[in-house]
Amino acid sequence: MKKMLPWLITMLLGITLIVVAAFLLLPQLTGQGSSKAAAEERPAPKLSADEIVEVTSEITEVRTNLADSDYVVAVNFAFQLNNSKSKEAFEKIKEISIKPIVIQTLADTKPEQLRTAKGREEFTDRLTALINKTLPEGQLTSTKFTNFMLAPL
């Protein structure tokens, strides 16, 4: 019996580790993800019209060439931030930091990427991530095109 005790302990530890690993990985394998991922997927609380206006800033009349220099784009954007304090900080740096990021991102974009709704959504997601890196406080929650015109030269 004394010779079998180490083997029994090793087997019990192995089974315990397998059960713990399965418990931790099962939600990810079934597509439920972690609670953090679920929290990120939850829609933001509905805002009233006045609250939306209070936390939204616009950049208008951005005109630049795209990655294909035969195309030019003229766009307006609406940027929704997480609170009014963030909007104030955004407004202060809008012309000197945010607009150059918008122009540079557009310059790196091909016209084909902006022709579809999915492509525009991917563009705004990328733009939101880039702008969030430069914000001194708060967070940009969404970026939307308010006017869009793509034209060949």
mmCIF file of C-alpha atoms in Angstrom:
data_model
loop_
_atom_site.group_PDB
_atom_site.id
_atom_site.type_symbol
_atom_site.label_atom_id
_atom_site.label_comp_id
_atom_site.label_asym_id
_atom_site.label_seq_id
_atom_site.Cartn_x
_atom_site.Cartn_y
_atom_site.Cartn_z
ATOM 1 C CA MET A 1 0.000 0.000 0.000
ATOM 2 C CA LYS A 2 2.856 2.387 0.791
ATOM 3 C CA LYS A 3 4.247 1.906 -2.726
ATOM 4 C CA MET A 4 0.904 2.832 -4.313
ATOM 5 C CA LEU A 5 0.337 6.018 -2.260
ATOM 6 C CA PRO A 6 2.593 8.277 -4.414
ATOM 7 C CA TRP A 7 0.884 6.953 -7.550
ATOM 8 C CA LEU A 8 -2.584 7.654 -6.127
ATOM 9 C CA ILE A 9 -1.607 11.198 -5.120
ATOM 10 C CA THR A 10 -0.111 11.834 -8.567
ATOM 11 C CA MET A 11 -3.251 10.549 -10.278
ATOM 12 C CA LEU A 12 -5.534 12.654 -8.065
ATOM 13 C CA LEU A 13 -3.448 15.766 -8.748
ATOM 14 C CA GLY A 14 -3.531 15.056 -12.484
ATOM 15 C CA ILE A 15 -7.307 14.611 -12.490
ATOM 16 C CA THR A 16 -7.737 17.790 -10.419
ATOM 17 C CA LEU A 17 -5.596 19.790 -12.857
ATOM 18 C CA ILE A 18 -7.567 18.488 -15.826
ATOM 19 C CA VAL A 19 -10.881 19.417 -14.169
ATOM 20 C CA VAL A 20 -9.629 22.923 -13.265
ATOM 21 C CA ALA A 21 -8.307 23.474 -16.799
ATOM 22 C CA ALA A 22 -11.605 22.307 -18.294
ATOM 23 C CA PHE A 23 -13.533 24.592 -15.933
ATOM 24 C CA LEU A 24 -11.437 27.598 -16.958
ATOM 25 C CA LEU A 25 -11.437 26.886 -20.701
ATOM 26 C CA LEU A 26 -15.021 25.686 -21.149
ATOM 27 C CA PRO A 27 -16.644 29.161 -21.314
ATOM 28 C CA GLN A 28 -14.154 30.264 -23.972
ATOM 29 C CA LEU A 29 -14.622 27.107 -26.013
ATOM 30 C CA THR A 30 -18.410 27.363 -25.912
ATOM 31 C CA GLY A 31 -18.280 30.993 -27.054
ATOM 32 C CA GLN A 32 -19.517 32.573 -23.848
ATOM 33 C CA GLY A 33 -16.142 34.195 -23.121
ATOM 34 C CA SER A 34 -15.119 35.739 -19.859
ATOM 35 C CA SER A 35 -17.142 38.188 -17.832
ATOM 36 C CA LYS A 36 -14.794 40.988 -18.979
ATOM 37 C CA ALA A 37 -15.563 40.220 -22.631
ATOM 38 C CA ALA A 38 -19.262 40.076 -21.829
ATOM 39 C CA ALA A 39 -19.045 43.458 -20.126
ATOM 40 C CA GLU A 40 -17.402 44.963 -23.216
ATOM 41 C CA GLU A 41 -20.146 43.580 -25.475
ATOM 42 C CA ARG A 42 -22.966 45.080 -23.440
ATOM 43 C CA PRO A 43 -24.503 48.029 -25.186
ATOM 44 C CA ALA A 44 -23.948 51.421 -23.616
ATOM 45 C CA PRO A 45 -26.910 52.815 -21.725
ATOM 46 C CA LYS A 46 -29.309 54.788 -23.897
ATOM 47 C CA LEU A 47 -28.655 58.508 -23.790
ATOM 48 C CA SER A 48 -31.217 61.229 -24.295
ATOM 49 C CA ALA A 49 -30.823 63.615 -27.226
ATOM 50 C CA ASP A 50 -29.526 66.355 -24.932
ATOM 51 C CA GLU A 51 -26.960 64.000 -23.383
ATOM 52 C CA ILE A 52 -25.761 62.911 -26.833
ATOM 53 C CA VAL A 53 -25.287 66.533 -27.901
ATOM 54 C CA GLU A 54 -23.452 67.244 -24.630
ATOM 55 C CA VAL A 55 -20.819 64.535 -25.252
ATOM 56 C CA THR A 56 -20.493 64.758 -29.048
ATOM 57 C CA SER A 57 -17.945 66.777 -30.997
ATOM 58 C CA GLU A 58 -17.680 67.251 -34.749
ATOM 59 C CA ILE A 59 -14.890 67.701 -37.235
ATOM 60 C CA THR A 60 -16.203 69.037 -40.515
ATOM 61 C CA GLU A 61 -14.874 69.536 -44.012
ATOM 62 C CA VAL A 62 -11.931 67.163 -44.029
ATOM 63 C CA ARG A 63 -10.688 66.848 -47.600
ATOM 64 C CA THR A 64 -7.679 64.766 -48.538
ATOM 65 C CA ASN A 65 -6.311 62.212 -50.980
ATOM 66 C CA LEU A 66 -6.558 58.551 -50.182
ATOM 67 C CA ALA A 67 -3.787 55.937 -50.514
ATOM 68 C CA ASP A 68 -4.673 55.780 -54.207
ATOM 69 C CA SER A 69 -3.784 59.351 -55.208
ATOM 70 C CA ASP A 70 -6.398 59.257 -57.977
ATOM 71 C CA TYR A 71 -9.160 59.531 -55.361
ATOM 72 C CA VAL A 72 -10.114 62.326 -53.036
ATOM 73 C CA VAL A 73 -12.479 62.158 -50.084
ATOM 74 C CA ALA A 74 -14.496 64.868 -48.329
ATOM 75 C CA VAL A 75 -15.873 63.799 -44.957
ATOM 76 C CA ASN A 76 -17.382 65.056 -41.728
ATOM 77 C CA PHE A 77 -17.164 63.106 -38.478
ATOM 78 C CA ALA A 78 -19.089 63.027 -35.208
ATOM 79 C CA PHE A 79 -17.135 61.803 -32.189
ATOM 80 C CA GLN A 80 -19.041 60.672 -29.109
ATOM 81 C CA LEU A 81 -17.082 60.690 -25.856
ATOM 82 C CA ASN A 82 -17.868 59.044 -22.546
ATOM 83 C CA ASN A 83 -18.563 62.289 -20.616
ATOM 84 C CA SER A 84 -18.650 66.073 -20.950
ATOM 85 C CA LYS A 85 -15.246 66.502 -19.285
ATOM 86 C CA SER A 86 -13.733 64.269 -21.962
ATOM 87 C CA LYS A 87 -15.465 66.359 -24.622
ATOM 88 C CA GLU A 88 -13.872 69.538 -23.251
ATOM 89 C CA ALA A 89 -10.401 67.957 -23.451
ATOM 90 C CA PHE A 90 -11.204 66.644 -26.942
ATOM 91 C CA GLU A 91 -12.291 70.116 -28.111
ATOM 92 C CA LYS A 92 -8.997 71.624 -26.930
ATOM 93 C CA ILE A 93 -6.839 69.234 -28.959
ATOM 94 C CA LYS A 94 -9.215 68.635 -31.865
ATOM 95 C CA GLU A 95 -7.444 70.806 -34.443
ATOM 96 C CA ILE A 96 -3.857 70.111 -33.381
ATOM 97 C CA SER A 97 -3.978 66.387 -32.579
ATOM 98 C CA ILE A 98 -7.192 64.740 -33.722
ATOM 99 C CA LYS A 99 -7.583 66.216 -37.207
ATOM 100 C CA PRO A 100 -4.034 65.181 -38.240
ATOM 101 C CA ILE A 101 -4.768 61.622 -37.091
ATOM 102 C CA VAL A 102 -7.938 61.635 -39.211
ATOM 103 C CA ILE A 103 -6.090 62.936 -42.265
ATOM 104 C CA GLN A 104 -3.212 60.495 -41.847
ATOM 105 C CA THR A 105 -5.565 57.547 -41.407
ATOM 106 C CA LEU A 106 -7.500 58.556 -44.513
ATOM 107 C CA ALA A 107 -4.223 58.898 -46.444
ATOM 108 C CA ASP A 108 -3.390 55.287 -45.546
ATOM 109 C CA THR A 109 -6.808 54.012 -46.651
ATOM 110 C CA LYS A 110 -7.628 52.665 -50.096
ATOM 111 C CA PRO A 111 -10.859 53.756 -51.824
ATOM 112 C CA GLU A 112 -12.114 50.155 -51.922
ATOM 113 C CA GLN A 113 -12.041 50.043 -48.132
ATOM 114 C CA LEU A 114 -14.461 52.973 -47.880
ATOM 115 C CA ARG A 115 -16.972 51.891 -50.526
ATOM 116 C CA THR A 116 -18.866 49.464 -48.287
ATOM 117 C CA ALA A 117 -20.602 49.919 -44.951
ATOM 118 C CA LYS A 118 -18.396 47.220 -43.436
ATOM 119 C CA GLY A 119 -15.272 48.962 -44.688
ATOM 120 C CA ARG A 120 -16.407 52.279 -43.236
ATOM 121 C CA GLU A 121 -17.171 50.610 -39.914
ATOM 122 C CA GLU A 122 -13.701 49.059 -39.832
ATOM 123 C CA PHE A 123 -12.218 52.461 -40.659
ATOM 124 C CA THR A 124 -14.114 54.199 -37.836
ATOM 125 C CA ASP A 125 -13.116 51.440 -35.393
ATOM 126 C CA ARG A 126 -9.455 51.882 -36.346
ATOM 127 C CA LEU A 127 -9.779 55.663 -36.087
ATOM 128 C CA THR A 128 -11.429 55.390 -32.659
ATOM 129 C CA ALA A 129 -8.574 53.226 -31.376
ATOM 130 C CA LEU A 130 -5.930 55.638 -32.697
ATOM 131 C CA ILE A 131 -7.649 58.671 -31.205
ATOM 132 C CA ASN A 132 -8.158 56.979 -27.826
ATOM 133 C CA LYS A 133 -4.375 56.593 -27.568
ATOM 134 C CA THR A 134 -3.922 60.368 -27.771
ATOM 135 C CA LEU A 135 -6.736 61.577 -25.538
ATOM 136 C CA PRO A 136 -5.463 63.176 -22.326
ATOM 137 C CA GLU A 137 -8.528 62.064 -20.373
ATOM 138 C CA GLY A 138 -11.700 60.110 -20.981
ATOM 139 C CA GLN A 139 -12.465 57.833 -23.844
ATOM 140 C CA LEU A 140 -13.932 58.078 -27.316
ATOM 141 C CA THR A 141 -16.897 55.701 -27.435
ATOM 142 C CA SER A 142 -17.891 55.999 -31.094
ATOM 143 C CA THR A 143 -16.934 57.645 -34.346
ATOM 144 C CA LYS A 144 -19.444 58.146 -37.135
ATOM 145 C CA PHE A 145 -19.404 59.608 -40.611
ATOM 146 C CA THR A 146 -21.888 62.473 -40.833
ATOM 147 C CA ASN A 147 -21.035 63.325 -44.428
ATOM 148 C CA PHE A 148 -19.070 61.273 -46.943
ATOM 149 C CA MET A 149 -18.076 61.882 -50.530
ATOM 150 C CA LEU A 150 -15.532 59.806 -52.437
ATOM 151 C CA ALA A 151 -14.600 60.978 -55.913
ATOM 152 C CA PRO A 152 -11.958 60.208 -58.525
ATOM 153 C CA LEU A 153 -9.752 63.098 -59.624
#
